Phi, psi and omega in degrees: 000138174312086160320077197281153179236184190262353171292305208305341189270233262285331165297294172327325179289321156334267162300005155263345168294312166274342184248358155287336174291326162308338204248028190265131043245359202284326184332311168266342183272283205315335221236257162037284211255351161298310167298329171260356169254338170257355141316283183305317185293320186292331141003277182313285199320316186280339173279341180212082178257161207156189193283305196302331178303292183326287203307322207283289203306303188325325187277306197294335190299303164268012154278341193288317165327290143317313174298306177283309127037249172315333192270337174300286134037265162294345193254005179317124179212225171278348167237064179299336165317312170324312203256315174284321176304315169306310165300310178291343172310307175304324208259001166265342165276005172253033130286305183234038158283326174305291159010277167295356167270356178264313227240350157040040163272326187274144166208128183296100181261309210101339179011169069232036179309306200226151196060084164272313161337279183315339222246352184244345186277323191290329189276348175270357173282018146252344155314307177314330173284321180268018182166340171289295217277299182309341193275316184314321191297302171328303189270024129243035154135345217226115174252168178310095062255339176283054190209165166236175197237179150315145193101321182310165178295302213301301177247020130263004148294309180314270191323291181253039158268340152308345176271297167262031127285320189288356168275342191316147320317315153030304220239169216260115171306331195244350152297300178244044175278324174307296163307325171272049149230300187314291189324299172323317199275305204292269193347269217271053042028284191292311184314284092059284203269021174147311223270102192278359169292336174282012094040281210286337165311330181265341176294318173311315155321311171313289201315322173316289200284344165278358173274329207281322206254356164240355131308337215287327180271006177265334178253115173292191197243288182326154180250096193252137164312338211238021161263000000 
């Protein structure tokens, strides 16, 4: 398991620093229209809920993935184990939002007839990803080019374990036991070893595991098509 230390966080903040500046203005277009395409799809979702709604957010999620990956990747340096575990990391969890757009296990209303809690916590973690997370970074210190955006792993993980919290019971157990025990651990970890915006990454990760742990008979497991 990964040791963050406050060098290893200050080399990454390095090398997101260069590749947002290599990869500019797409640096800023890409995280941009990711964010306002998952705006408008949640829009879509609550007007029209179902699988198919359902399906569009899943999919922009692992392309976003895939995307986040790569960039990850791209930062291959003096800790290249890091930037490949990290990227195959990325691309498994964009497997198994595909996964989950076949097993139609999660599926996105906006509710809030019933869970209304978790389902409201869940929607601000997903504003908190999208629009939370860069101002902490800016007001602790760490600006542009030296921040990351949406799209990034840390807050678009945030976003989407707000996302399939607002499906409890719904939503797919094992997509998000996963993401939320990385996000607890990686998050106040990082937090920890300097970067105090992951923070909200490790919280997000608590809220995963406490849904998943007063939730748990209520959300199934198996990934059956016909729930």
């Amino acid at each position: 398991m990964l040791q963050w230390t406050p060098e290893i966080i200050q080399l990454i903040l390095e090398m997101a620093e260069k590749l947002n500046e290599s990869l500019y203005p797409f640096s800023v277009i890409i995280p941009l229209v990711s964010a306002v395409t998952f705006v408008i799809l949640i829009v879509y979702a609550q007007k029209n809920p179902g699988n198919t709604s359902s399906t569009y957010l899943k999919i922009l999620f692992a392309i976003i993935y895939v995307y986040s990956g790569l960039t990850i990747l791209l930062m291959i340096g003096e800790e290249a184990a890091f930037a490949i575990a990290g990227g195959v990391a990325m691309w498994g969890i964009a497997l198994l939002l595909v996964l989950d757009a076949y097993w139609k296990k999660a599926t996105f209303t906006f509710s809030f007839e019933s869970h209304i809690w978790i389902r409201i916590i869940g929607v601000i973690l997903i504003i908190s990803g999208i629009v939370l997370y860069p101002i902490i970074e800016i007001v602790t210190g760490h600006v542009w080019p030296a921040m990351v955006l949406f799209t990034a792993e840390c807050p678009t993980t945030i976003s989407l374990i707000g996302l399939y919290l607002t499906a409890v019971p719904k939503t797919n157990k094992l997509l998000l036991a996963i993401i939320s025990l990385n996000a607890a651990y990686t998050g106040f970890a990082v937090a920890l070893a300097g970067f105090l915006t992951d923070a909200l990454y490790g919280i997000a990760g608590v809220f995963g595991i406490l849904a998943l742990i007063i939730y748990w008979k209520e959300i199934s497991f198996l990934p059956l098509k016909e729930e």
